[in-house]
PDB file of N, CA, C and O in Angstrom:
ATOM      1  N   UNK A   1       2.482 -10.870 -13.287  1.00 88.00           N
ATOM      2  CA  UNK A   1       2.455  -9.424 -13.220  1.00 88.00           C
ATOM      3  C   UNK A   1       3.860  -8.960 -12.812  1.00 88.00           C
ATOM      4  O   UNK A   1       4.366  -9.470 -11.813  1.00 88.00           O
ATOM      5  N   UNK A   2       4.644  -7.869 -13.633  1.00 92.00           N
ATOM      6  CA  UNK A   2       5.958  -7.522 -13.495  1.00 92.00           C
ATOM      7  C   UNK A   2       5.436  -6.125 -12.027  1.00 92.00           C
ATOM      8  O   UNK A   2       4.647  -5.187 -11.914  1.00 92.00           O
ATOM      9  N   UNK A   3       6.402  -6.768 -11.265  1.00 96.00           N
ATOM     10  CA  UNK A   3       5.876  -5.868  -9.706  1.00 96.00           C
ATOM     11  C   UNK A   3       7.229  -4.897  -9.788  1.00 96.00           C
ATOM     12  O   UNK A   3       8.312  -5.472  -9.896  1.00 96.00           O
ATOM     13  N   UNK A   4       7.196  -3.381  -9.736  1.00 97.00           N
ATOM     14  CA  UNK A   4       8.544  -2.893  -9.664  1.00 97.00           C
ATOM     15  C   UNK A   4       9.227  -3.055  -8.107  1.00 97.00           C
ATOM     16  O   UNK A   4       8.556  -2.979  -7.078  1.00 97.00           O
ATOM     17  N   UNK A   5      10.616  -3.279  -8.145  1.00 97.00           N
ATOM     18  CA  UNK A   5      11.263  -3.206  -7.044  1.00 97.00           C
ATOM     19  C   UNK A   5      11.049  -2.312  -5.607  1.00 97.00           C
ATOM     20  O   UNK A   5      11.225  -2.639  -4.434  1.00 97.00           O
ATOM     21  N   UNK A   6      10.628  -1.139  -6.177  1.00 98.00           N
ATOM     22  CA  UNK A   6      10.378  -0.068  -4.875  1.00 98.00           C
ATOM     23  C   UNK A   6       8.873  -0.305  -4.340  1.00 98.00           C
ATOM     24  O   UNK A   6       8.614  -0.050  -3.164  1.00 98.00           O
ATOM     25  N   UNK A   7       7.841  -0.820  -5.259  1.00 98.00           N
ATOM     26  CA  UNK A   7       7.304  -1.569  -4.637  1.00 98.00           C
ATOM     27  C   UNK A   7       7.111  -2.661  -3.694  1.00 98.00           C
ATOM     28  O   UNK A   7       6.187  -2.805  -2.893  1.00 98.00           O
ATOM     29  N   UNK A   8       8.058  -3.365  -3.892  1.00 98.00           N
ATOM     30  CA  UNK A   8       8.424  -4.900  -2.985  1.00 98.00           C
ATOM     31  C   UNK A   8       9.005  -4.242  -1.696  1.00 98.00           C
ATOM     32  O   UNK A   8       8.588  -4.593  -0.592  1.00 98.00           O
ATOM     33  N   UNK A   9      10.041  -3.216  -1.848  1.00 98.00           N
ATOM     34  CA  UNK A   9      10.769  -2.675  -1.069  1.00 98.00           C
ATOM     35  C   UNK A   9      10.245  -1.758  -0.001  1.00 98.00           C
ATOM     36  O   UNK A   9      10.782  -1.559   1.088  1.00 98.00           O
ATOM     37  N   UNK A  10       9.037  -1.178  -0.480  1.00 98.00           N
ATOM     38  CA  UNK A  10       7.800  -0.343   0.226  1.00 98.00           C
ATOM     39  C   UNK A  10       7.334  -1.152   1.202  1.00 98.00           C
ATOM     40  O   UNK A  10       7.683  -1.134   2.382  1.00 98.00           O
ATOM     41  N   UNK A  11       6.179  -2.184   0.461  1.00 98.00           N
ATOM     42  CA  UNK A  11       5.524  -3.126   1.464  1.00 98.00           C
ATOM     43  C   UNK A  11       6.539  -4.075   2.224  1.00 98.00           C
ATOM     44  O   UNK A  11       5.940  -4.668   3.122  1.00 98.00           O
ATOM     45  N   UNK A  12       7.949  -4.429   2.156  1.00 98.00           N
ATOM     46  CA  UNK A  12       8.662  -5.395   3.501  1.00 98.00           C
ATOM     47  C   UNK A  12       8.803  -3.863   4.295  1.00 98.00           C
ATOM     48  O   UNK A  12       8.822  -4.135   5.495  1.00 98.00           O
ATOM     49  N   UNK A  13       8.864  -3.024   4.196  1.00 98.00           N
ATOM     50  CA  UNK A  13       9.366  -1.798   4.903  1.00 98.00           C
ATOM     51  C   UNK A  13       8.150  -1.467   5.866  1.00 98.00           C
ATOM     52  O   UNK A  13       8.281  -1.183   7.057  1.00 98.00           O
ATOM     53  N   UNK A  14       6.874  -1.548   5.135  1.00 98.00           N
ATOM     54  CA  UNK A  14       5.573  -1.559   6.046  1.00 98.00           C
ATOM     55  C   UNK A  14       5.540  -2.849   6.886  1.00 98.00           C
ATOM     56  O   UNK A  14       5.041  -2.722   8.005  1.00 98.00           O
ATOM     57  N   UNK A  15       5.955  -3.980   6.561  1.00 98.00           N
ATOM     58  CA  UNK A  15       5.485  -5.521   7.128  1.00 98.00           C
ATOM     59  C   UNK A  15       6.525  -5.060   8.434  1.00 98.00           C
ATOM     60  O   UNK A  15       6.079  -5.097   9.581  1.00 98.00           O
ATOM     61  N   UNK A  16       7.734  -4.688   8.206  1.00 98.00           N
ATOM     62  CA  UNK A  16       8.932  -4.545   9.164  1.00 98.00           C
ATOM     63  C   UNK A  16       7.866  -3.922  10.569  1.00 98.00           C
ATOM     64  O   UNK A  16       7.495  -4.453  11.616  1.00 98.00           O
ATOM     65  N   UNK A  17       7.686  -2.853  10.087  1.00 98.00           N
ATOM     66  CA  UNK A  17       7.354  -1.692  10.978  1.00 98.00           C
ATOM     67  C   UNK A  17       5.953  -2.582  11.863  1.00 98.00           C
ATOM     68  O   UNK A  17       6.173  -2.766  13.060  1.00 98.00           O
ATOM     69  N   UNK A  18       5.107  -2.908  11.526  1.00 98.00           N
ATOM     70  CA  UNK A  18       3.949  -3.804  11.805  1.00 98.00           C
ATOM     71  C   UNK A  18       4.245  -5.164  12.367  1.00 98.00           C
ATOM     72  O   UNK A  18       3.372  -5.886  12.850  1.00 98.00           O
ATOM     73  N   UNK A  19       5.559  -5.491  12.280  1.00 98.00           N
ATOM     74  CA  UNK A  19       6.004  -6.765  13.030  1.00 98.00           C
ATOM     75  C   UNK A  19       6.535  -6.231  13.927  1.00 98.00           C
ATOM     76  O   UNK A  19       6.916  -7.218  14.556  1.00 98.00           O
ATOM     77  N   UNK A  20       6.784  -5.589  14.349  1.00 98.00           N
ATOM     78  CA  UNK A  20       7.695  -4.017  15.500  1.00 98.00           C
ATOM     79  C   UNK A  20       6.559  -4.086  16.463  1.00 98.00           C
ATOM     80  O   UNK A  20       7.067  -4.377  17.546  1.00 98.00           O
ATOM     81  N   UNK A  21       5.233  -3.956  16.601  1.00 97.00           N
ATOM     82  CA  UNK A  21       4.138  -3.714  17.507  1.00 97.00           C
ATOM     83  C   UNK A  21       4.383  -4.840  18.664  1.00 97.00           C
ATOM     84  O   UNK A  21       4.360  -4.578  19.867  1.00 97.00           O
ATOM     85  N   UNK A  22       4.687  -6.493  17.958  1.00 97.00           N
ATOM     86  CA  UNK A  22       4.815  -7.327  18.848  1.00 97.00           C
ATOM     87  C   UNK A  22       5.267  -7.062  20.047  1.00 97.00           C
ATOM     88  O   UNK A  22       6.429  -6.721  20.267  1.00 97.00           O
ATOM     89  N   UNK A  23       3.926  -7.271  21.361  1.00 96.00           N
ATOM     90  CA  UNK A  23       5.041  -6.981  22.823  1.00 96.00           C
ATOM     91  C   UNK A  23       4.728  -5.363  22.975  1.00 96.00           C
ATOM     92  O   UNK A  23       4.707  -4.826  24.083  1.00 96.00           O
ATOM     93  N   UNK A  24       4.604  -4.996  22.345  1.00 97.00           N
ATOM     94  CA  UNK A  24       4.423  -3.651  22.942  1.00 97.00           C
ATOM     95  C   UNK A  24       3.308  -2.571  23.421  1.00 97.00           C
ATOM     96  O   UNK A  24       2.392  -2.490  22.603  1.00 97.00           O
ATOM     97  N   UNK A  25       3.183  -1.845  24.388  1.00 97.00           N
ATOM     98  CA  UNK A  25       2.080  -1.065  25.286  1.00 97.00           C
ATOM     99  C   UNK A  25       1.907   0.027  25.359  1.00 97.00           C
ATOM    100  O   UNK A  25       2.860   0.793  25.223  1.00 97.00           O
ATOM    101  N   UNK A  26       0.954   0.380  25.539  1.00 98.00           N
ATOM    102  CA  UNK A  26       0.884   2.224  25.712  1.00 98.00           C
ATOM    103  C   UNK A  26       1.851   3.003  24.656  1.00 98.00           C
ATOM    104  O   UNK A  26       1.966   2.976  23.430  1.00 98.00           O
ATOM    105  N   UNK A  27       2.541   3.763  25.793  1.00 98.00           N
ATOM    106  CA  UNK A  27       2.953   4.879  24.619  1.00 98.00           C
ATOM    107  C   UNK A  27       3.985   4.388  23.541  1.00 98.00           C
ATOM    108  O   UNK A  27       4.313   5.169  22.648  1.00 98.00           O
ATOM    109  N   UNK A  28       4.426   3.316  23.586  1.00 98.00           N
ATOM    110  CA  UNK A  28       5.403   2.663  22.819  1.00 98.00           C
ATOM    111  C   UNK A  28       4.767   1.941  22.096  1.00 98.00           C
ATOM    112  O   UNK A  28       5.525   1.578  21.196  1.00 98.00           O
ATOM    113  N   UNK A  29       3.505   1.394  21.937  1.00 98.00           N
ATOM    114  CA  UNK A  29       2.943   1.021  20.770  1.00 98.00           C
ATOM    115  C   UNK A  29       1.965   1.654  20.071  1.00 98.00           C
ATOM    116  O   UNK A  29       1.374   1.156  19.113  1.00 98.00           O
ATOM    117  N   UNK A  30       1.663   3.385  20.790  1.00 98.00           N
ATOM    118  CA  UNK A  30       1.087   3.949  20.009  1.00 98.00           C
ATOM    119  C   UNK A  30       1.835   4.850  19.123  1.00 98.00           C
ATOM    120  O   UNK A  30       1.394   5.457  18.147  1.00 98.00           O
ATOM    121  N   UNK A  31       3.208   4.854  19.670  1.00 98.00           N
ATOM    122  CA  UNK A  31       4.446   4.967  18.454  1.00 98.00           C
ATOM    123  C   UNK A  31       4.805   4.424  17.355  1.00 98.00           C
ATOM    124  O   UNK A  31       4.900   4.874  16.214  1.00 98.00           O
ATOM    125  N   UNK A  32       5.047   3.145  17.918  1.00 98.00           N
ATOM    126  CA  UNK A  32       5.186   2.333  16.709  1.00 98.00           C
ATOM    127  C   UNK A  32       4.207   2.101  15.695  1.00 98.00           C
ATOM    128  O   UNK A  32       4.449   1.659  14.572  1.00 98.00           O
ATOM    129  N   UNK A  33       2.754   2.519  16.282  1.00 98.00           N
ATOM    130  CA  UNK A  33       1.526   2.137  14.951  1.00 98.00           C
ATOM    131  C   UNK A  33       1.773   2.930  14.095  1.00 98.00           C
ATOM    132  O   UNK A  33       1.746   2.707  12.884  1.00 98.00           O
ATOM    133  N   UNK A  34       2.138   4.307  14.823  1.00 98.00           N
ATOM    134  CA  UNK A  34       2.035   5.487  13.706  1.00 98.00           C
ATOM    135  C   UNK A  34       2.722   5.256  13.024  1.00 98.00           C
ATOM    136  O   UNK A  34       2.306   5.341  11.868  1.00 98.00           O
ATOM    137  N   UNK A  35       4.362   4.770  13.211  1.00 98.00           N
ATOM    138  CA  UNK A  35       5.423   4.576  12.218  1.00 98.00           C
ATOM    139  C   UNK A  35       4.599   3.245  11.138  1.00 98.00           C
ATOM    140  O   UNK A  35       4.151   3.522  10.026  1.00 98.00           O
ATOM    141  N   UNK A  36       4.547   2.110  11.626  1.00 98.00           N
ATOM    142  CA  UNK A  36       3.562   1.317  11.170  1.00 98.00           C
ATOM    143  C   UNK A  36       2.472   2.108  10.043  1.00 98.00           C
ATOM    144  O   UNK A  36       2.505   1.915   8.828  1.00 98.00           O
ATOM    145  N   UNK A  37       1.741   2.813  10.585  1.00 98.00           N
ATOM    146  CA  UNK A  37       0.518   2.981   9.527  1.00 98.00           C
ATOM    147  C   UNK A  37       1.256   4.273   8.490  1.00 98.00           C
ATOM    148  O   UNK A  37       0.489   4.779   7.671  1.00 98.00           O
ATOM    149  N   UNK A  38       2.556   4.736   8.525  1.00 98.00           N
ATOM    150  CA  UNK A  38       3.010   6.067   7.749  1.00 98.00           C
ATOM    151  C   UNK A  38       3.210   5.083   6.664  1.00 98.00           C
ATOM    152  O   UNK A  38       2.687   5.198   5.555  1.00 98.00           O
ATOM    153  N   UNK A  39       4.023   4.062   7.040  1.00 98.00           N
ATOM    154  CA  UNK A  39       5.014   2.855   6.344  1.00 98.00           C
ATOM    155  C   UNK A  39       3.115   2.400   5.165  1.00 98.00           C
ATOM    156  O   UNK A  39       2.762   2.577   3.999  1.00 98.00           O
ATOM    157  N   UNK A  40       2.693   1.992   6.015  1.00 98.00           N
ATOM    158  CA  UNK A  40       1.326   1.416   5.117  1.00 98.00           C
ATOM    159  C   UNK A  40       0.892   2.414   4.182  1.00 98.00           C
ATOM    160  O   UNK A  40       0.915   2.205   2.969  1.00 98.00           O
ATOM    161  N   UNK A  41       0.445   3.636   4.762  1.00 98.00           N
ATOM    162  CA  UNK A  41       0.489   4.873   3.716  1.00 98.00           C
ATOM    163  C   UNK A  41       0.758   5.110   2.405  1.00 98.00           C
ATOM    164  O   UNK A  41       0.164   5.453   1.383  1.00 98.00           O
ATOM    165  N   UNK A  42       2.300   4.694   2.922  1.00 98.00           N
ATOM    166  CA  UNK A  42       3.144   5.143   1.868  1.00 98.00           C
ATOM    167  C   UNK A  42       3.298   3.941   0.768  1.00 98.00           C
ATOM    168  O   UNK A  42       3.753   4.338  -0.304  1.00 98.00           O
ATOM    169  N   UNK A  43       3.011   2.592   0.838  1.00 98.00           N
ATOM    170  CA  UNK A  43       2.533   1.883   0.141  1.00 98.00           C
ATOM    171  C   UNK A  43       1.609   1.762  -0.343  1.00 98.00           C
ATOM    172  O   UNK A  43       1.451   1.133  -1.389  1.00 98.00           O
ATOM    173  N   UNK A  44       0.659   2.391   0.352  1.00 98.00           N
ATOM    174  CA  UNK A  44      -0.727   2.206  -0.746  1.00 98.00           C
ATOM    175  C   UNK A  44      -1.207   3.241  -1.788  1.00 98.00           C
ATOM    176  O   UNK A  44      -2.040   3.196  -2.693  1.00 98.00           O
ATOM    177  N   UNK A  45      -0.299   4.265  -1.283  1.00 98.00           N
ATOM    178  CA  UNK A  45      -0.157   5.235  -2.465  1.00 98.00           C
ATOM    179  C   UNK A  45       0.549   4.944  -3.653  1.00 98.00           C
ATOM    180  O   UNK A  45       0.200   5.132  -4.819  1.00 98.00           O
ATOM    181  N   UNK A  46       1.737   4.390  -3.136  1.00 98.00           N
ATOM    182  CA  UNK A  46       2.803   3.887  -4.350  1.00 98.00           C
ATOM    183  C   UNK A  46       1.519   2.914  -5.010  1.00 98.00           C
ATOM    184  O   UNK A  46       0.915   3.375  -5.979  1.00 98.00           O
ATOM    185  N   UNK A  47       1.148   1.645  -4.493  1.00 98.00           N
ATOM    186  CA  UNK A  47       0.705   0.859  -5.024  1.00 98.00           C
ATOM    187  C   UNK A  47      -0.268   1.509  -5.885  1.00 98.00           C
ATOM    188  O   UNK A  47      -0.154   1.362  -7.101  1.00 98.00           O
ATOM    189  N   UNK A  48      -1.432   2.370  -5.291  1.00 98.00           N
ATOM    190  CA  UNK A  48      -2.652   2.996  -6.411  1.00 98.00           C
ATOM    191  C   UNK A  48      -2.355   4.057  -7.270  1.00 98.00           C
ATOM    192  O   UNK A  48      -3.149   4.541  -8.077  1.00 98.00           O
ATOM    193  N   UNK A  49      -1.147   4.429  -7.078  1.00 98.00           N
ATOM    194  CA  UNK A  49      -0.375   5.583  -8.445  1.00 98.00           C
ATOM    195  C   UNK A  49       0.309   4.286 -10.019  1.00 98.00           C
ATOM    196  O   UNK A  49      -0.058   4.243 -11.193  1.00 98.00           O
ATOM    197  N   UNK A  50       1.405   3.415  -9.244  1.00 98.00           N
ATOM    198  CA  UNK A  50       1.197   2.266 -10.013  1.00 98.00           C
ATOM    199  C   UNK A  50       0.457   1.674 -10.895  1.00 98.00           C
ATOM    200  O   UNK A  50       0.733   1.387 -12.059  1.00 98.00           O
ATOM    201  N   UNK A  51      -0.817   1.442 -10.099  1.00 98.00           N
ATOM    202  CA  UNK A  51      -1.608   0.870 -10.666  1.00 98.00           C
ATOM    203  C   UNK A  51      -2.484   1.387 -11.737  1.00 98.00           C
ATOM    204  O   UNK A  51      -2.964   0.617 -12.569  1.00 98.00           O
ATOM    205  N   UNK A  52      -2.725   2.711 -11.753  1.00 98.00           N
ATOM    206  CA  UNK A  52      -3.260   3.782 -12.498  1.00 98.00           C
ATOM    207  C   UNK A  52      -2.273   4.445 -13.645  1.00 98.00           C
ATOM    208  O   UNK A  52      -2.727   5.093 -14.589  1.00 98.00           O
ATOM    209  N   UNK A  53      -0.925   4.211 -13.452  1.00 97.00           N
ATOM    210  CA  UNK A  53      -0.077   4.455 -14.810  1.00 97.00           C
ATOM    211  C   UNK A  53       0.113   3.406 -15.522  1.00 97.00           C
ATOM    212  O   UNK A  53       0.204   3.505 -16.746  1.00 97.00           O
ATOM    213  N   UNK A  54       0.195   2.358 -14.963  1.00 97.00           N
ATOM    214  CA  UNK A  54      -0.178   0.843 -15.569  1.00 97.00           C
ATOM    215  C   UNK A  54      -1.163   0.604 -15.999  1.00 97.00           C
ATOM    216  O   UNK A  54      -1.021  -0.208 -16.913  1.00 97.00           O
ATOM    217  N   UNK A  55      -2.534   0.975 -15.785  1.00 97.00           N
ATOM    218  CA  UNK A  55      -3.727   0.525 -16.537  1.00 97.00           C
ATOM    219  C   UNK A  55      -3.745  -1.193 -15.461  1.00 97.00           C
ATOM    220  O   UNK A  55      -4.125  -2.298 -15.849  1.00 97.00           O
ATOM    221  N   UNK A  56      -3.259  -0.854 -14.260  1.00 98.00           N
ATOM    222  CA  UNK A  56      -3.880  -2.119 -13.672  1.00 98.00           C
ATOM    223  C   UNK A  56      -4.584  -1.852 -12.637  1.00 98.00           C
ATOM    224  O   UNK A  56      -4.675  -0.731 -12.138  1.00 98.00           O
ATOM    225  N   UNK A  57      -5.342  -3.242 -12.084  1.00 98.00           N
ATOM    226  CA  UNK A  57      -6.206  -3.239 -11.203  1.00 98.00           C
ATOM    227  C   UNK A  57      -5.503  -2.934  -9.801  1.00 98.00           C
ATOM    228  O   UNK A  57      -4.650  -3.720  -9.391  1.00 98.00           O
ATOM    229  N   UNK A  58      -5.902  -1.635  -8.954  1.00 98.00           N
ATOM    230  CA  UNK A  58      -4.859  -1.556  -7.921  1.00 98.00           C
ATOM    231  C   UNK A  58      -5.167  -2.894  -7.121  1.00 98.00           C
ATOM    232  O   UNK A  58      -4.176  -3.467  -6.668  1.00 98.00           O
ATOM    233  N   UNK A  59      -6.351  -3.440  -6.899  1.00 98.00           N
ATOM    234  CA  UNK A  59      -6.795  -4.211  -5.910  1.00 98.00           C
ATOM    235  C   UNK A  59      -5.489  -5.740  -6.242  1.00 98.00           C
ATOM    236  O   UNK A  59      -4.627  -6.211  -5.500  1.00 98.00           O
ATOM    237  N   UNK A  60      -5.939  -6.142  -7.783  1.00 98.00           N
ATOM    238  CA  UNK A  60      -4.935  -6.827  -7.992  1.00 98.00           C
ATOM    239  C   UNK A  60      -3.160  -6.896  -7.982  1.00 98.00           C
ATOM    240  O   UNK A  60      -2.457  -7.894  -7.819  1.00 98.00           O
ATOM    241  N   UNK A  61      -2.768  -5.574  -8.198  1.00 98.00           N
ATOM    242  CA  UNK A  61      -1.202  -5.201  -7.792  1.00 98.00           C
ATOM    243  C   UNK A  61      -0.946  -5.486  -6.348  1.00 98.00           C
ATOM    244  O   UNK A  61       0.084  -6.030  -5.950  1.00 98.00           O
ATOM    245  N   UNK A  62      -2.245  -4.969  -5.332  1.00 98.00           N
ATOM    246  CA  UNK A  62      -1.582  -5.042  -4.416  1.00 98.00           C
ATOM    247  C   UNK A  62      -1.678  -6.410  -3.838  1.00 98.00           C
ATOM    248  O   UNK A  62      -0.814  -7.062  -3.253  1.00 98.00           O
ATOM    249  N   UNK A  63      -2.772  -6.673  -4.094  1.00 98.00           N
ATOM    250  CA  UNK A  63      -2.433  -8.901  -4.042  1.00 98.00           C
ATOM    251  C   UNK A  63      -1.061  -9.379  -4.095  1.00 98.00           C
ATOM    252  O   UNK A  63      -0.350  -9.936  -3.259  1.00 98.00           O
ATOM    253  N   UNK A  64      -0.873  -9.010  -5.313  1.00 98.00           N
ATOM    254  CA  UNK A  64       0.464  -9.147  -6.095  1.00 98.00           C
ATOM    255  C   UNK A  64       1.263  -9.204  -5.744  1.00 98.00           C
ATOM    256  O   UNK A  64       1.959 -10.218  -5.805  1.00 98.00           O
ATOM    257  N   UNK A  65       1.765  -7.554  -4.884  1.00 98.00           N
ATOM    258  CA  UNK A  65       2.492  -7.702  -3.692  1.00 98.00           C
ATOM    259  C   UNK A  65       3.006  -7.867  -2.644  1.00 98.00           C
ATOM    260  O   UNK A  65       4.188  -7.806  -2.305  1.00 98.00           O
ATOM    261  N   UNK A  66       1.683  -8.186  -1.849  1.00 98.00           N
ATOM    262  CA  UNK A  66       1.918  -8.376  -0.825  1.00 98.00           C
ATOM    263  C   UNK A  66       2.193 -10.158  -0.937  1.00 98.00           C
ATOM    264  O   UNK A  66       2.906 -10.607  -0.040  1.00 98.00           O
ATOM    265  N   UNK A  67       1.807 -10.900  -1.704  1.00 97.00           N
ATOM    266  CA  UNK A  67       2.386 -12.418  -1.814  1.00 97.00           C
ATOM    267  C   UNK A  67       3.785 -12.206  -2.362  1.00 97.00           C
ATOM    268  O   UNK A  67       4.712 -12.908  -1.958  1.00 97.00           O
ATOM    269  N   UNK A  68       3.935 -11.405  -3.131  1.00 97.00           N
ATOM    270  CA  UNK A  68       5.455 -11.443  -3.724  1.00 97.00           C
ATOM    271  C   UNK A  68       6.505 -11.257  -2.033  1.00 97.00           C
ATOM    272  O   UNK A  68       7.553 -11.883  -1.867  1.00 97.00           O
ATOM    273  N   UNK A  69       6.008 -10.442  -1.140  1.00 97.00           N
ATOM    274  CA  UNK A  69       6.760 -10.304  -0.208  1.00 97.00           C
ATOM    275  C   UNK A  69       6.390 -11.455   0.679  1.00 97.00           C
ATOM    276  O   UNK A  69       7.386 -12.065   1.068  1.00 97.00           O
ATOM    277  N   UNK A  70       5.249 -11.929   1.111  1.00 96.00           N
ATOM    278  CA  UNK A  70       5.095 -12.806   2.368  1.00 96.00           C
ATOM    279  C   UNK A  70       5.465 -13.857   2.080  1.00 96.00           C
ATOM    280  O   UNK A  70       6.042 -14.613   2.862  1.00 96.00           O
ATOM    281  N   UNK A  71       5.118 -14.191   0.506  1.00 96.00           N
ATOM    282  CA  UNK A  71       5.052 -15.903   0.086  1.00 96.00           C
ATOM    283  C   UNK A  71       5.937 -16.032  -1.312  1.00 96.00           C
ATOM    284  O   UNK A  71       5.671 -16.482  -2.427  1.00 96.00           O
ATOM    285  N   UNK A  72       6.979 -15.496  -0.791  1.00 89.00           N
ATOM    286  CA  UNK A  72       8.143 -15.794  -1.922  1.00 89.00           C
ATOM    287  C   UNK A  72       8.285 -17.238  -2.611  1.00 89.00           C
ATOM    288  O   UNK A  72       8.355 -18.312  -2.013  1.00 89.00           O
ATOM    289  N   UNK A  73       8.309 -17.050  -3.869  1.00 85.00           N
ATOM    290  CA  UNK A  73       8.452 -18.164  -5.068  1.00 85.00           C
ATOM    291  C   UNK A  73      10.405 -18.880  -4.776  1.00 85.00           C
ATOM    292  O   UNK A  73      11.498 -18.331  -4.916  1.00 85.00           O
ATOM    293  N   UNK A  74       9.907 -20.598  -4.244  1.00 85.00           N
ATOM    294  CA  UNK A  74      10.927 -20.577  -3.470  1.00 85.00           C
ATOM    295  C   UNK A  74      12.401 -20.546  -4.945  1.00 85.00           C
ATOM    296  O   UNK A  74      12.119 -20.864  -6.101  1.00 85.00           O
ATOM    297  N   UNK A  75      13.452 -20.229  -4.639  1.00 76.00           N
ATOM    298  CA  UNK A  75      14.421 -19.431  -5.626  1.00 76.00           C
ATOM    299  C   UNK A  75      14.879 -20.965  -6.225  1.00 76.00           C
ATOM    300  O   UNK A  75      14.912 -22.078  -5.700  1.00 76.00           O
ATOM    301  N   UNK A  76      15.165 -20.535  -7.381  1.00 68.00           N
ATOM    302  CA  UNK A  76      15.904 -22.154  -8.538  1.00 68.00           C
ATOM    303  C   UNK A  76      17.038 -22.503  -7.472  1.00 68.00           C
ATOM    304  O   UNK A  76      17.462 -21.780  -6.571  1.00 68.00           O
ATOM    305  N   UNK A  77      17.485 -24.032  -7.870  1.00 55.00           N
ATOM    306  CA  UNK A  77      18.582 -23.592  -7.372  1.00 55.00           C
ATOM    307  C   UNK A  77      18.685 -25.349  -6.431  1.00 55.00           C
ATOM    308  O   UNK A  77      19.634 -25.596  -5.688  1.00 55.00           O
TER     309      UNK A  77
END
């Protein structure tokens, strides 16, 4: 499945923000969720607009992507 770039670039931008919580309490991690869950938001919109001008399965795109970011195909080389 051809994944567009601002996609990939969306979800590490959400993973960032959600690895940010680590360690943190009260009012400083009920900061960071929000930034966290805006970041998620805003990917899962991208992802189900995507997926609907594509004629693909959003459930499957976002599979898609989120392994394209966590579990990178290790590079030639």
């Amino acid at each position: 499945m051809d994944i567009p770039d601002r996609l990939i670039s969306l979800q590490q931008a959400a993973d960032a923000e959600h690895a940010k919580l680590a360690g943190l309490a009260d009012a400083e991690r009920e900061t960071q969720w929000k930034h966290w869950y805006d970041a998620a938001v805003t990917v899962q919109t991208a992802v189900t607009e995507h997926a609907k001008e594509a004629g693909l399965s959003r459930v499957a795109l976002e599979s898609a992507v989120k392994k394209a970011v966590r579990h990178p195909a290790p590079a030639d080389g």
